[in-house]
PDB file of C-alpha atoms (C1' of nucleotides) in Angstrom:
ATOM      1  CA  MET B  12      16.074 -25.301 -24.236  1.00  0.00           C
ATOM      2  CA  ASN B  13      15.067 -24.387 -20.847  1.00  0.00           C
ATOM      3  CA  ILE B  14      14.930 -20.428 -19.667  1.00  0.00           C
ATOM      4  CA  GLY B  15      18.707 -19.597 -18.775  1.00  0.00           C
ATOM      5  CA  GLU B  16      19.712 -20.669 -22.618  1.00  0.00           C
ATOM      6  CA  ILE B  17      15.561 -19.289 -24.302  1.00  0.00           C
ATOM      7  CA  SER B  18      17.274 -15.995 -21.837  1.00  0.00           C
ATOM      8  CA  LYS B  19      20.597 -15.777 -23.473  1.00  0.00           C
ATOM      9  CA  ARG B  20      19.684 -16.597 -27.183  1.00  0.00           C
ATOM     10  CA  SER B  21      16.720 -14.218 -26.927  1.00  0.00           C
ATOM     11  CA  GLY B  22      18.055 -11.220 -25.125  1.00  0.00           C
ATOM     12  CA  VAL B  23      15.213 -10.992 -22.453  1.00  0.00           C
ATOM     13  CA  PRO B  24      15.867 -11.480 -18.867  1.00  0.00           C
ATOM     14  CA  ALA B  25      14.848 -15.091 -17.432  1.00  0.00           C
ATOM     15  CA  LYS B  26      12.771 -13.230 -14.944  1.00  0.00           C
ATOM     16  CA  THR B  27      11.166 -10.854 -17.750  1.00  0.00           C
ATOM     17  CA  ILE B  28       9.877 -14.557 -19.554  1.00  0.00           C
ATOM     18  CA  ARG B  29       8.678 -15.409 -16.401  1.00  0.00           C
ATOM     19  CA  TYR B  30       6.454 -12.876 -16.037  1.00  0.00           C
ATOM     20  CA  TYR B  31       5.430 -13.560 -20.055  1.00  0.00           C
ATOM     21  CA  GLU B  32       4.020 -16.493 -19.115  1.00  0.00           C
ATOM     22  CA  ASP B  33       2.490 -14.812 -15.651  1.00  0.00           C
ATOM     23  CA  ILE B  34       0.702 -12.672 -18.015  1.00  0.00           C
ATOM     24  CA  GLY B  35      -0.231 -15.738 -20.982  1.00  0.00           C
ATOM     25  CA  LEU B  36       2.111 -14.054 -23.536  1.00  0.00           C
ATOM     26  CA  ILE B  37       3.918 -17.807 -23.214  1.00  0.00           C
ATOM     27  CA  LYS B  38       2.790 -21.223 -22.729  1.00  0.00           C
ATOM     28  CA  PRO B  39       6.151 -23.138 -22.227  1.00  0.00           C
ATOM     29  CA  GLU B  40       5.645 -27.044 -21.811  1.00  0.00           C
ATOM     30  CA  ARG B  41       6.999 -28.197 -18.447  1.00  0.00           C
ATOM     31  CA  THR B  42       9.741 -31.363 -17.504  1.00  0.00           C
ATOM     32  CA  PRO B  43       8.448 -33.513 -15.235  1.00  0.00           C
ATOM     33  CA  ASN B  44      10.741 -32.152 -12.714  1.00  0.00           C
ATOM     34  CA  GLY B  45       9.191 -28.264 -13.009  1.00  0.00           C
ATOM     35  CA  TYR B  46      11.676 -26.883 -15.288  1.00  0.00           C
ATOM     36  CA  ARG B  47      10.364 -25.383 -18.344  1.00  0.00           C
ATOM     37  CA  VAL B  48      10.677 -26.063 -21.801  1.00  0.00           C
ATOM     38  CA  PHE B  49      11.127 -23.817 -24.502  1.00  0.00           C
ATOM     39  CA  ALA B  50      10.862 -24.473 -28.527  1.00  0.00           C
ATOM     40  CA  GLU B  51      12.014 -22.743 -31.219  1.00  0.00           C
ATOM     41  CA  ALA B  52       8.760 -21.042 -31.826  1.00  0.00           C
ATOM     42  CA  ASP B  53       8.942 -19.570 -27.970  1.00  0.00           C
ATOM     43  CA  LEU B  54      11.921 -18.024 -29.013  1.00  0.00           C
ATOM     44  CA  HIS B  55      10.449 -16.730 -31.783  1.00  0.00           C
ATOM     45  CA  ARG B  56       7.907 -15.115 -30.195  1.00  0.00           C
ATOM     46  CA  LEU B  57      10.079 -13.741 -26.938  1.00  0.00           C
ATOM     47  CA  SER B  58      12.248 -12.346 -29.903  1.00  0.00           C
ATOM     48  CA  PHE B  59       9.084 -10.832 -31.113  1.00  0.00           C
ATOM     49  CA  LEU B  60       8.145  -9.339 -27.965  1.00  0.00           C
ATOM     50  CA  GLY B  61      11.695  -8.207 -27.826  1.00  0.00           C
ATOM     51  CA  ARG B  62      12.211  -5.913 -30.234  1.00  0.00           C
ATOM     52  CA  ALA B  63       7.896  -4.869 -30.254  1.00  0.00           C
ATOM     53  CA  ARG B  64       8.554  -3.544 -26.560  1.00  0.00           C
ATOM     54  CA  LYS B  65      12.143  -1.725 -28.031  1.00  0.00           C
ATOM     55  CA  LEU B  66      10.128  -0.291 -30.200  1.00  0.00           C
ATOM     56  CA  GLY B  67       8.126   0.871 -27.169  1.00  0.00           C
ATOM     57  CA  PHE B  68       4.696  -1.077 -27.663  1.00  0.00           C
ATOM     58  CA  SER B  69       2.689  -1.837 -24.719  1.00  0.00           C
ATOM     59  CA  ILE B  70       2.510  -5.068 -23.472  1.00  0.00           C
ATOM     60  CA  GLU B  71      -1.518  -4.720 -24.340  1.00  0.00           C
ATOM     61  CA  ASP B  72      -0.450  -3.695 -27.957  1.00  0.00           C
ATOM     62  CA  CYS B  73       2.217  -6.575 -28.067  1.00  0.00           C
ATOM     63  CA  ARG B  74      -0.737  -9.214 -27.367  1.00  0.00           C
ATOM     64  CA  ASN B  75      -2.279  -7.665 -30.008  1.00  0.00           C
ATOM     65  CA  LEU B  76       0.737  -7.867 -32.840  1.00  0.00           C
ATOM     66  CA  ILE B  77       1.147 -12.026 -31.681  1.00  0.00           C
ATOM     67  CA  ARG B  78      -2.512 -12.076 -32.280  1.00  0.00           C
ATOM     68  CA  LEU B  79      -2.020 -10.511 -35.701  1.00  0.00           C
ATOM     69  CA  TYR B  80       0.743 -11.905 -36.333  1.00  0.00           C
ATOM     70  CA  GLU B  81      -0.020 -15.242 -36.191  1.00  0.00           C
ATOM     71  CA  ASP B  82      -3.876 -14.678 -37.899  1.00  0.00           C
ATOM     72  CA  GLU B  83      -3.328 -15.821 -41.294  1.00  0.00           C
ATOM     73  CA  THR B  84      -6.539 -13.191 -42.784  1.00  0.00           C
ATOM     74  CA  ARG B  85      -4.861 -10.443 -40.757  1.00  0.00           C
ATOM     75  CA  ALA B  86      -5.810  -6.543 -42.346  1.00  0.00           C
ATOM     76  CA  SER B  87      -2.040  -5.387 -42.930  1.00  0.00           C
ATOM     77  CA  ALA B  88      -4.539  -1.692 -41.559  1.00  0.00           C
ATOM     78  CA  GLU B  89      -4.937  -3.376 -38.685  1.00  0.00           C
ATOM     79  CA  VAL B  90      -1.338  -3.397 -37.810  1.00  0.00           C
ATOM     80  CA  ARG B  91      -0.956   0.091 -39.133  1.00  0.00           C
ATOM     81  CA  GLU B  92      -3.793   1.193 -37.515  1.00  0.00           C
ATOM     82  CA  LEU B  93      -1.984   0.285 -34.517  1.00  0.00           C
ATOM     83  CA  ALA B  94       0.949   1.188 -34.939  1.00  0.00           C
ATOM     84  CA  MET B  95       0.114   4.825 -35.980  1.00  0.00           C
ATOM     85  CA  ASN B  96      -2.045   5.325 -32.530  1.00  0.00           C
ATOM     86  CA  HIS B  97       1.723   4.416 -30.999  1.00  0.00           C
ATOM     87  CA  LEU B  98       3.622   6.365 -32.548  1.00  0.00           C
ATOM     88  CA  SER B  99       1.159   9.157 -31.995  1.00  0.00           C
ATOM     89  CA  ARG B 100       1.262   8.848 -28.630  1.00  0.00           C
ATOM     90  CA  ILE B 101       5.077   8.830 -28.610  1.00  0.00           C
ATOM     91  CA  GLU B 102       4.908  11.628 -30.280  1.00  0.00           C
ATOM     92  CA  GLU B 103       2.484  13.850 -27.617  1.00  0.00           C
ATOM     93  CA  LYS B 104       5.099  12.354 -25.263  1.00  0.00           C
ATOM     94  CA  ILE B 105       7.879  13.625 -26.824  1.00  0.00           C
ATOM     95  CA  ALA B 106       6.044  17.235 -27.636  1.00  0.00           C
ATOM     96  CA  GLN B 107       5.796  17.283 -23.701  1.00  0.00           C
ATOM     97  CA  LEU B 108       9.409  16.762 -22.683  1.00  0.00           C
ATOM     98  CA  GLN B 109       9.906  19.479 -25.165  1.00  0.00           C
ATOM     99  CA  ASN B 110       8.243  21.303 -23.419  1.00  0.00           C
ATOM    100  CA  MET B 111       9.577  21.016 -20.427  1.00  0.00           C
ATOM    101  CA  ARG B 112      12.909  20.560 -21.347  1.00  0.00           C
ATOM    102  CA  SER B 113      12.037  24.505 -22.866  1.00  0.00           C
ATOM    103  CA  SER B 114      10.793  25.665 -20.188  1.00  0.00           C
ATOM    104  CA  LEU B 115      14.029  24.042 -18.130  1.00  0.00           C
ATOM    105  CA  VAL B 116      16.064  25.725 -19.907  1.00  0.00           C
ATOM    106  CA  ASP B 117      14.661  28.723 -19.424  1.00  0.00           C
ATOM    107  CA  VAL B 118      14.483  28.447 -15.649  1.00  0.00           C
ATOM    108  CA  ILE B 119      18.300  27.330 -15.700  1.00  0.00           C
ATOM    109  CA  SER B 120      19.545  29.862 -17.801  1.00  0.00           C
ATOM    110  CA  ASP B 121      18.141  33.160 -15.322  1.00  0.00           C
ATOM    111  CA  CYS B 122      20.248  30.754 -12.877  1.00  0.00           C
ATOM    112  CA  ALA B 123      23.530  32.598 -11.314  1.00  0.00           C
ATOM    113  CA  GLY B 124      24.621  28.622 -10.234  1.00  0.00           C
ATOM    114  CA  ASP B 125      27.366  29.816  -7.551  1.00  0.00           C
ATOM    115  CA  HIS B 126      27.786  29.963  -4.142  1.00  0.00           C
ATOM    116  CA  ARG B 127      25.037  32.892  -3.193  1.00  0.00           C
ATOM    117  CA  PRO B 128      21.719  31.982  -2.742  1.00  0.00           C
ATOM    118  CA  ASP B 129      19.749  33.738  -4.600  1.00  0.00           C
ATOM    119  CA  CYS B 130      18.526  31.875  -7.000  1.00  0.00           C
ATOM    120  CA  ALA B 131      16.310  32.001 -10.127  1.00  0.00           C
ATOM    121  CA  ILE B 132      15.466  28.941 -10.257  1.00  0.00           C
ATOM    122  CA  LEU B 133      13.391  28.671  -6.145  1.00  0.00           C
ATOM    123  CA  GLU B 134      11.653  32.081  -7.514  1.00  0.00           C
ATOM    124  CA  ARG B 135      10.395  30.638 -10.856  1.00  0.00           C
ATOM    125  CA  LEU B 136       9.184  27.950  -8.448  1.00  0.00           C
ATOM    126  CA  ALA B 137       7.480  29.696  -5.520  1.00  0.00           C
ATOM    127  CA  GLY B 138       6.438  32.594  -7.763  1.00  0.00           C
ATOM    128  CA  PRO B 139       3.946  32.071 -11.064  1.00  0.00           C
ATOM    129  CA  MET B 140       4.656  30.838 -14.124  1.00  0.00           C
ATOM    130  CA  THR B 141       5.073  32.492 -17.172  1.00  0.00           C
TER     131      THR B 141
ATOM    132  CA  MET Y  17      -8.731  26.646   4.666  1.00  0.00           C
ATOM    133  CA  ASN Y  18     -10.120  22.688   4.638  1.00  0.00           C
ATOM    134  CA  ILE Y  19      -8.377  20.059   1.533  1.00  0.00           C
ATOM    135  CA  GLY Y  20     -11.220  20.606  -0.561  1.00  0.00           C
ATOM    136  CA  GLU Y  21     -10.605  24.608  -1.195  1.00  0.00           C
ATOM    137  CA  ILE Y  22      -6.603  24.365  -1.430  1.00  0.00           C
ATOM    138  CA  SER Y  23      -7.107  21.539  -3.526  1.00  0.00           C
ATOM    139  CA  LYS Y  24      -9.055  23.931  -6.030  1.00  0.00           C
ATOM    140  CA  ARG Y  25      -6.688  27.168  -4.927  1.00  0.00           C
ATOM    141  CA  SER Y  26      -4.082  25.033  -5.690  1.00  0.00           C
ATOM    142  CA  GLY Y  27      -4.862  23.288  -8.758  1.00  0.00           C
ATOM    143  CA  VAL Y  28      -3.464  20.131  -6.830  1.00  0.00           C
ATOM    144  CA  PRO Y  29      -6.386  17.310  -6.509  1.00  0.00           C
ATOM    145  CA  ALA Y  30      -7.343  16.567  -3.013  1.00  0.00           C
ATOM    146  CA  LYS Y  31      -6.052  12.821  -3.553  1.00  0.00           C
ATOM    147  CA  THR Y  32      -3.003  14.002  -3.988  1.00  0.00           C
ATOM    148  CA  ILE Y  33      -3.178  16.676  -1.110  1.00  0.00           C
ATOM    149  CA  ARG Y  34      -3.262  13.451   1.282  1.00  0.00           C
ATOM    150  CA  TYR Y  35      -0.404  11.740  -0.574  1.00  0.00           C
ATOM    151  CA  TYR Y  36       2.316  13.948  -0.146  1.00  0.00           C
ATOM    152  CA  GLU Y  37       1.044  14.591   3.301  1.00  0.00           C
ATOM    153  CA  ASP Y  38       1.674  10.851   3.816  1.00  0.00           C
ATOM    154  CA  ILE Y  39       5.302  11.061   2.479  1.00  0.00           C
ATOM    155  CA  GLY Y  40       5.935  14.416   4.071  1.00  0.00           C
ATOM    156  CA  LEU Y  41       5.637  16.452   1.565  1.00  0.00           C
ATOM    157  CA  ILE Y  42       3.125  18.207   4.079  1.00  0.00           C
ATOM    158  CA  LYS Y  43       2.290  18.693   7.511  1.00  0.00           C
ATOM    159  CA  PRO Y  44      -1.649  19.799   7.955  1.00  0.00           C
ATOM    160  CA  GLU Y  45      -2.909  21.245  11.620  1.00  0.00           C
ATOM    161  CA  ARG Y  46      -5.751  18.934  12.212  1.00  0.00           C
ATOM    162  CA  THR Y  47      -9.085  19.962  13.465  1.00  0.00           C
ATOM    163  CA  PRO Y  48     -11.061  17.812  16.747  1.00  0.00           C
ATOM    164  CA  ASN Y  49     -13.076  16.225  14.484  1.00  0.00           C
ATOM    165  CA  GLY Y  50     -10.486  14.991  12.239  1.00  0.00           C
ATOM    166  CA  TYR Y  51      -9.860  17.556   9.296  1.00  0.00           C
ATOM    167  CA  ARG Y  52      -7.034  18.550   7.977  1.00  0.00           C
ATOM    168  CA  VAL Y  53      -6.428  22.571   8.275  1.00  0.00           C
ATOM    169  CA  PHE Y  54      -3.558  23.693   5.914  1.00  0.00           C
ATOM    170  CA  ALA Y  55      -2.731  27.738   6.402  1.00  0.00           C
ATOM    171  CA  GLU Y  56      -1.470  30.145   3.353  1.00  0.00           C
ATOM    172  CA  ALA Y  57       2.214  28.628   3.629  1.00  0.00           C
ATOM    173  CA  ASP Y  58       0.819  25.392   2.837  1.00  0.00           C
ATOM    174  CA  LEU Y  59      -0.964  26.673  -0.277  1.00  0.00           C
ATOM    175  CA  HIS Y  60       2.558  28.142  -0.745  1.00  0.00           C
ATOM    176  CA  ARG Y  61       4.277  24.703  -0.645  1.00  0.00           C
ATOM    177  CA  LEU Y  62       1.647  23.417  -2.788  1.00  0.00           C
ATOM    178  CA  SER Y  63       1.634  25.645  -5.422  1.00  0.00           C
ATOM    179  CA  PHE Y  64       5.335  25.461  -5.383  1.00  0.00           C
ATOM    180  CA  LEU Y  65       5.208  21.246  -5.966  1.00  0.00           C
ATOM    181  CA  GLY Y  66       2.722  21.563  -8.660  1.00  0.00           C
ATOM    182  CA  ARG Y  67       4.974  23.540 -10.493  1.00  0.00           C
ATOM    183  CA  ALA Y  68       8.081  21.841  -9.988  1.00  0.00           C
ATOM    184  CA  ARG Y  69       5.964  18.663 -10.716  1.00  0.00           C
ATOM    185  CA  LYS Y  70       4.591  20.229 -14.165  1.00  0.00           C
ATOM    186  CA  LEU Y  71       8.266  20.712 -14.847  1.00  0.00           C
ATOM    187  CA  GLY Y  72       8.698  16.573 -14.383  1.00  0.00           C
ATOM    188  CA  PHE Y  73      11.338  17.017 -11.428  1.00  0.00           C
ATOM    189  CA  SER Y  74      10.708  13.651  -9.483  1.00  0.00           C
ATOM    190  CA  ILE Y  75       8.925  13.710  -5.808  1.00  0.00           C
ATOM    191  CA  GLU Y  76      12.609  13.219  -4.295  1.00  0.00           C
ATOM    192  CA  ASP Y  77      14.092  16.640  -6.419  1.00  0.00           C
ATOM    193  CA  CYS Y  78      10.582  18.436  -4.840  1.00  0.00           C
ATOM    194  CA  ARG Y  79      11.711  17.470  -1.517  1.00  0.00           C
ATOM    195  CA  ASN Y  80      15.325  18.581  -2.069  1.00  0.00           C
ATOM    196  CA  LEU Y  81      14.018  21.439  -4.388  1.00  0.00           C
ATOM    197  CA  ILE Y  82      11.825  22.302  -1.132  1.00  0.00           C
ATOM    198  CA  ARG Y  83      14.926  21.900   1.419  1.00  0.00           C
ATOM    199  CA  LEU Y  84      16.809  23.955  -0.452  1.00  0.00           C
ATOM    200  CA  TYR Y  85      13.915  26.885  -0.947  1.00  0.00           C
ATOM    201  CA  GLU Y  86      13.681  26.956   2.983  1.00  0.00           C
ATOM    202  CA  ASP Y  87      17.424  26.936   3.314  1.00  0.00           C
ATOM    203  CA  GLU Y  88      18.332  31.074   3.943  1.00  0.00           C
ATOM    204  CA  THR Y  89      22.166  29.434   3.175  1.00  0.00           C
ATOM    205  CA  ARG Y  90      21.700  27.324   0.430  1.00  0.00           C
ATOM    206  CA  ALA Y  91      23.803  28.230  -2.502  1.00  0.00           C
ATOM    207  CA  SER Y  92      22.054  29.025  -6.333  1.00  0.00           C
ATOM    208  CA  ALA Y  93      25.020  26.441  -7.879  1.00  0.00           C
ATOM    209  CA  GLU Y  94      23.178  23.166  -5.576  1.00  0.00           C
ATOM    210  CA  VAL Y  95      19.851  24.489  -7.343  1.00  0.00           C
ATOM    211  CA  ARG Y  96      21.573  24.487 -10.312  1.00  0.00           C
ATOM    212  CA  GLU Y  97      23.648  21.338 -10.380  1.00  0.00           C
ATOM    213  CA  LEU Y  98      20.167  19.342  -9.175  1.00  0.00           C
ATOM    214  CA  ALA Y  99      18.279  21.213 -12.224  1.00  0.00           C
ATOM    215  CA  MET Y 100      20.584  20.232 -15.299  1.00  0.00           C
ATOM    216  CA  ASN Y 101      20.854  17.024 -14.118  1.00  0.00           C
ATOM    217  CA  HIS Y 102      16.730  16.488 -14.546  1.00  0.00           C
ATOM    218  CA  LEU Y 103      17.534  18.150 -17.551  1.00  0.00           C
ATOM    219  CA  SER Y 104      19.671  15.618 -18.883  1.00  0.00           C
ATOM    220  CA  ARG Y 105      17.597  12.656 -17.665  1.00  0.00           C
ATOM    221  CA  ILE Y 106      14.879  14.933 -19.887  1.00  0.00           C
ATOM    222  CA  GLU Y 107      17.001  14.821 -22.795  1.00  0.00           C
ATOM    223  CA  GLU Y 108      18.008  11.432 -22.518  1.00  0.00           C
ATOM    224  CA  LYS Y 109      14.495  10.158 -22.657  1.00  0.00           C
ATOM    225  CA  ILE Y 110      13.679  12.753 -25.343  1.00  0.00           C
ATOM    226  CA  ALA Y 111      16.161  11.411 -27.766  1.00  0.00           C
ATOM    227  CA  GLN Y 112      15.348   7.383 -26.955  1.00  0.00           C
ATOM    228  CA  LEU Y 113      11.961   8.731 -28.305  1.00  0.00           C
ATOM    229  CA  GLN Y 114      13.015  10.051 -30.915  1.00  0.00           C
ATOM    230  CA  ASN Y 115      15.146   7.086 -32.100  1.00  0.00           C
ATOM    231  CA  MET Y 116      11.684   4.805 -31.387  1.00  0.00           C
ATOM    232  CA  ARG Y 117       9.984   7.606 -33.341  1.00  0.00           C
ATOM    233  CA  SER Y 118      12.463   6.985 -36.371  1.00  0.00           C
ATOM    234  CA  SER Y 119      12.161   2.719 -35.981  1.00  0.00           C
ATOM    235  CA  LEU Y 120       7.758   3.298 -35.620  1.00  0.00           C
ATOM    236  CA  VAL Y 121       8.029   5.667 -38.970  1.00  0.00           C
ATOM    237  CA  ASP Y 122      10.489   3.202 -40.652  1.00  0.00           C
ATOM    238  CA  VAL Y 123       8.284   0.397 -40.596  1.00  0.00           C
ATOM    239  CA  ILE Y 124       5.317   2.286 -40.962  1.00  0.00           C
ATOM    240  CA  SER Y 125       5.851   3.131 -44.234  1.00  0.00           C
ATOM    241  CA  ASP Y 126       6.546   0.118 -45.880  1.00  0.00           C
ATOM    242  CA  CYS Y 127       3.449  -1.176 -45.014  1.00  0.00           C
ATOM    243  CA  ALA Y 128       0.777  -0.875 -47.270  1.00  0.00           C
ATOM    244  CA  GLY Y 129      -2.322  -1.122 -44.623  1.00  0.00           C
ATOM    245  CA  ASP Y 130      -4.722  -2.191 -46.627  1.00  0.00           C
ATOM    246  CA  HIS Y 131      -7.132  -5.641 -46.578  1.00  0.00           C
ATOM    247  CA  ARG Y 132      -4.254  -8.120 -47.561  1.00  0.00           C
ATOM    248  CA  PRO Y 133      -2.234  -9.853 -45.143  1.00  0.00           C
ATOM    249  CA  ASP Y 134       1.055  -8.716 -46.052  1.00  0.00           C
ATOM    250  CA  CYS Y 135       2.353  -6.560 -43.319  1.00  0.00           C
ATOM    251  CA  ALA Y 136       5.816  -5.046 -43.552  1.00  0.00           C
ATOM    252  CA  ILE Y 137       5.803  -4.175 -39.744  1.00  0.00           C
ATOM    253  CA  LEU Y 138       5.104  -7.988 -38.636  1.00  0.00           C
ATOM    254  CA  GLU Y 139       7.658  -8.736 -40.461  1.00  0.00           C
ATOM    255  CA  ARG Y 140      10.630  -6.578 -39.570  1.00  0.00           C
ATOM    256  CA  LEU Y 141       9.162  -7.230 -35.438  1.00  0.00           C
ATOM    257  CA  ALA Y 142       9.760 -10.902 -36.683  1.00  0.00           C
ATOM    258  CA  GLY Y 143      12.439 -10.940 -38.722  1.00  0.00           C
ATOM    259  CA  PRO Y 144      16.201  -8.824 -37.494  1.00  0.00           C
ATOM    260  CA  MET Y 145      16.127  -5.505 -37.187  1.00  0.00           C
ATOM    261  CA  THR Y 146      18.076  -3.412 -39.170  1.00  0.00           C
TER     262      THR Y 146
ATOM    263  C1'  DT A  10     -36.360  16.429  14.105  1.00  0.00           C
ATOM    264  C1'  DG A  11     -35.156  14.610  10.316  1.00  0.00           C
ATOM    265  C1'  DC A  12     -33.566  14.412   5.377  1.00  0.00           C
ATOM    266  C1'  DG A  13     -30.197  15.181   1.859  1.00  0.00           C
ATOM    267  C1'  DC A  14     -26.282  16.670  -0.278  1.00  0.00           C
ATOM    268  C1'  DT A  15     -21.703  17.324   0.299  1.00  0.00           C
ATOM    269  C1'  DC A  16     -17.535  17.723   2.515  1.00  0.00           C
ATOM    270  C1'  DC A  17     -14.472  14.727   4.778  1.00  0.00           C
ATOM    271  C1'  DT A  18     -11.833  10.887   6.855  1.00  0.00           C
ATOM    272  C1'  DT A  19      -9.123   5.876   6.778  1.00  0.00           C
ATOM    273  C1'  DC A  20      -7.862   1.619   4.359  1.00  0.00           C
ATOM    274  C1'  DC A  21      -7.354  -1.014   0.322  1.00  0.00           C
ATOM    275  C1'  DA A  22      -6.386  -1.855  -4.625  1.00  0.00           C
ATOM    276  C1'  DG A  23      -4.958  -1.327  -8.972  1.00  0.00           C
ATOM    277  C1'  DT A  24      -1.777   1.025 -12.403  1.00  0.00           C
ATOM    278  C1'  DC A  25       2.349  -0.410 -15.929  1.00  0.00           C
ATOM    279  C1'  DA A  26       6.142  -3.158 -16.870  1.00  0.00           C
ATOM    280  C1'  DC A  27       9.167  -5.136 -14.649  1.00  0.00           C
ATOM    281  C1'  DT A  28      13.283  -6.069 -10.577  1.00  0.00           C
ATOM    282  C1'  DG A  29      15.196  -7.932  -6.312  1.00  0.00           C
ATOM    283  C1'  DG A  30      15.904 -11.603  -3.133  1.00  0.00           C
ATOM    284  C1'  DA A  31      14.574 -15.428  -0.241  1.00  0.00           C
ATOM    285  C1'  DA A  32      14.179 -19.765   0.146  1.00  0.00           C
ATOM    286  C1'  DG A  33      14.420 -24.325  -0.964  1.00  0.00           C
ATOM    287  C1'  DG A  34      15.521 -28.527  -4.600  1.00  0.00           C
ATOM    288  C1'  DG A  35      17.569 -29.706  -9.298  1.00  0.00           C
ATOM    289  C1'  DT A  36      21.742 -31.152 -12.350  1.00  0.00           C
ATOM    290  C1'  DT A  37      25.920 -31.893 -13.906  1.00  0.00           C
ATOM    291  C1'  DG A  38      30.958 -31.859 -13.050  1.00  0.00           C
ATOM    292  C1'  DC A  39      34.823 -33.347 -10.229  1.00  0.00           C
TER     293       DC A  39
ATOM    294  C1'  DG R   5      29.715 -36.685  -1.826  1.00  0.00           C
ATOM    295  C1'  DC R   6      29.986 -32.229  -2.749  1.00  0.00           C
ATOM    296  C1'  DA R   7      30.197 -27.453  -4.744  1.00  0.00           C
ATOM    297  C1'  DA R   8      28.906 -24.666  -8.186  1.00  0.00           C
ATOM    298  C1'  DC R   9      25.310 -23.273 -10.621  1.00  0.00           C
ATOM    299  C1'  DC R  10      20.797 -24.029 -12.331  1.00  0.00           C
ATOM    300  C1'  DC R  11      15.833 -23.960 -11.962  1.00  0.00           C
ATOM    301  C1'  DT R  12      11.307 -23.234  -8.813  1.00  0.00           C
ATOM    302  C1'  DT R  13       7.662 -20.587  -6.176  1.00  0.00           C
ATOM    303  C1'  DC R  14       6.501 -16.375  -4.286  1.00  0.00           C
ATOM    304  C1'  DC R  15       6.496 -11.713  -1.656  1.00  0.00           C
ATOM    305  C1'  DA R  16       7.575  -7.565  -1.951  1.00  0.00           C
ATOM    306  C1'  DG R  17       9.140  -2.973  -4.300  1.00  0.00           C
ATOM    307  C1'  DT R  18       9.533   0.620  -7.693  1.00  0.00           C
ATOM    308  C1'  DG R  19       6.749   5.753  -9.242  1.00  0.00           C
ATOM    309  C1'  DA R  20       3.407   9.020  -8.374  1.00  0.00           C
ATOM    310  C1'  DC R  21      -0.792   9.053  -7.914  1.00  0.00           C
ATOM    311  C1'  DT R  22      -5.909   7.098  -8.504  1.00  0.00           C
ATOM    312  C1'  DG R  23     -10.880   4.610  -7.995  1.00  0.00           C
ATOM    313  C1'  DG R  24     -13.729   2.817  -5.221  1.00  0.00           C
ATOM    314  C1'  DA R  25     -16.000   1.451  -0.832  1.00  0.00           C
ATOM    315  C1'  DA R  26     -17.304   2.242   4.175  1.00  0.00           C
ATOM    316  C1'  DG R  27     -18.626   5.624   6.734  1.00  0.00           C
ATOM    317  C1'  DG R  28     -18.344  10.074  10.074  1.00  0.00           C
ATOM    318  C1'  DA R  29     -19.212  15.806   9.581  1.00  0.00           C
ATOM    319  C1'  DG R  30     -21.488  19.754   8.774  1.00  0.00           C
ATOM    320  C1'  DC R  31     -24.977  22.253   6.023  1.00  0.00           C
ATOM    321  C1'  DG R  32     -29.338  24.263   4.961  1.00  0.00           C
ATOM    322  C1'  DC R  33     -34.003  23.379   4.618  1.00  0.00           C
ATOM    323  C1'  DA R  34     -39.173  21.816   5.825  1.00  0.00           C
TER     324       DA R  34
END
DNA sequence: TGCGCTCCTTCCAGTCACTGGAAGGGTTGC
DNA sequence: GCAACCCTTCCAGTGACTGGAAGGAGCGCA
C-alpha cells in the first residue's frame, strides 16, 4: 500500500506520515522508483499514533508508548506512569486556562461594549491587575 | 533607562523586549553606543503587553489592543468583541482539554499499573477507540 | 593603566508538530 | 500521446519566545 492509501485508512495525513518517517517513528520500505510501501503493521502503528496524538501525548511520549507496546516484558506500571504524568500536565493546562477565563470574564463584564471610548478592559490592561 | 532596568520594572525578560522591538511592538531610542533607551511610556506599554499576554491574548491581539488603547475615538464595543473572541477560543481549548482529560482518566482507570505486562492503556491505543 | 565584572549588542539556532507550496518525476486510463 | 493524479524531495513558515556564542561598553578598584 502506498502513502495515499495508508493515509486514507489510518486518517493520518500523508504529509504527517512523511514527517513521522523523518523523525523515525515509522520505517516504510521503498519500491525501486522511490515510492514508500507500507505493510499492515505500519497501518496499525499509524493508527496507534493517531489515537495517542488525539489524547494529547507528545511525539516523545508516543515514541515511548510504541516502545512499551512492542516490549513484551513491559510492566504496565510504566505505561500508567507515563499516562498519569501526561494527565497531570493536561490538568495543569486546564487550570491555567480556567484562570485566564475567569480573569477575562471578569474584565469583560466591566466593559459596556458600546460606541463610547471608555473601556474597562483597556483600563485594566493599562493599570495594575487585581 | 536601559533594557535591564525596564525588564526588571516591567517583569518582561530582556530577550522578550528585544523580540518585541523586532516585531515592532515597541520602538526604543538608542544612545550613540547602540544601547536601547526606554522612556516611562515604554514601561507602561510593556506592562500593558505583559498583562495582555498573561490573559492569553496573542501578539496580534496585543497589537490591536494597543492600537485601540491609543486611539481616543475607539468604541469600547470593538475592544469587547476582541476580548469575547479570545474568550471563546479559550473556552474551546478548555473543552478540548477536558475531553482529552476524561478519555485519559477513563483509559488509565482500566490499567492495573503493576509489574505485569497486560496494559489496558496500550490495548486501547492499539484497538478501536470507544 | 590594567583587570575583572556586569551589562549591552547582534546573530544564529532551536523549540513543537506539523503544514503549504514549489519543482519535478511516475503511473494509470482513455 | 496526453491528461489527471499520484508520488518524490526540499525549503520555508507557524507562535512566541529562549539559549547561547562572540564581541563591545562601562565602571569600580588597585
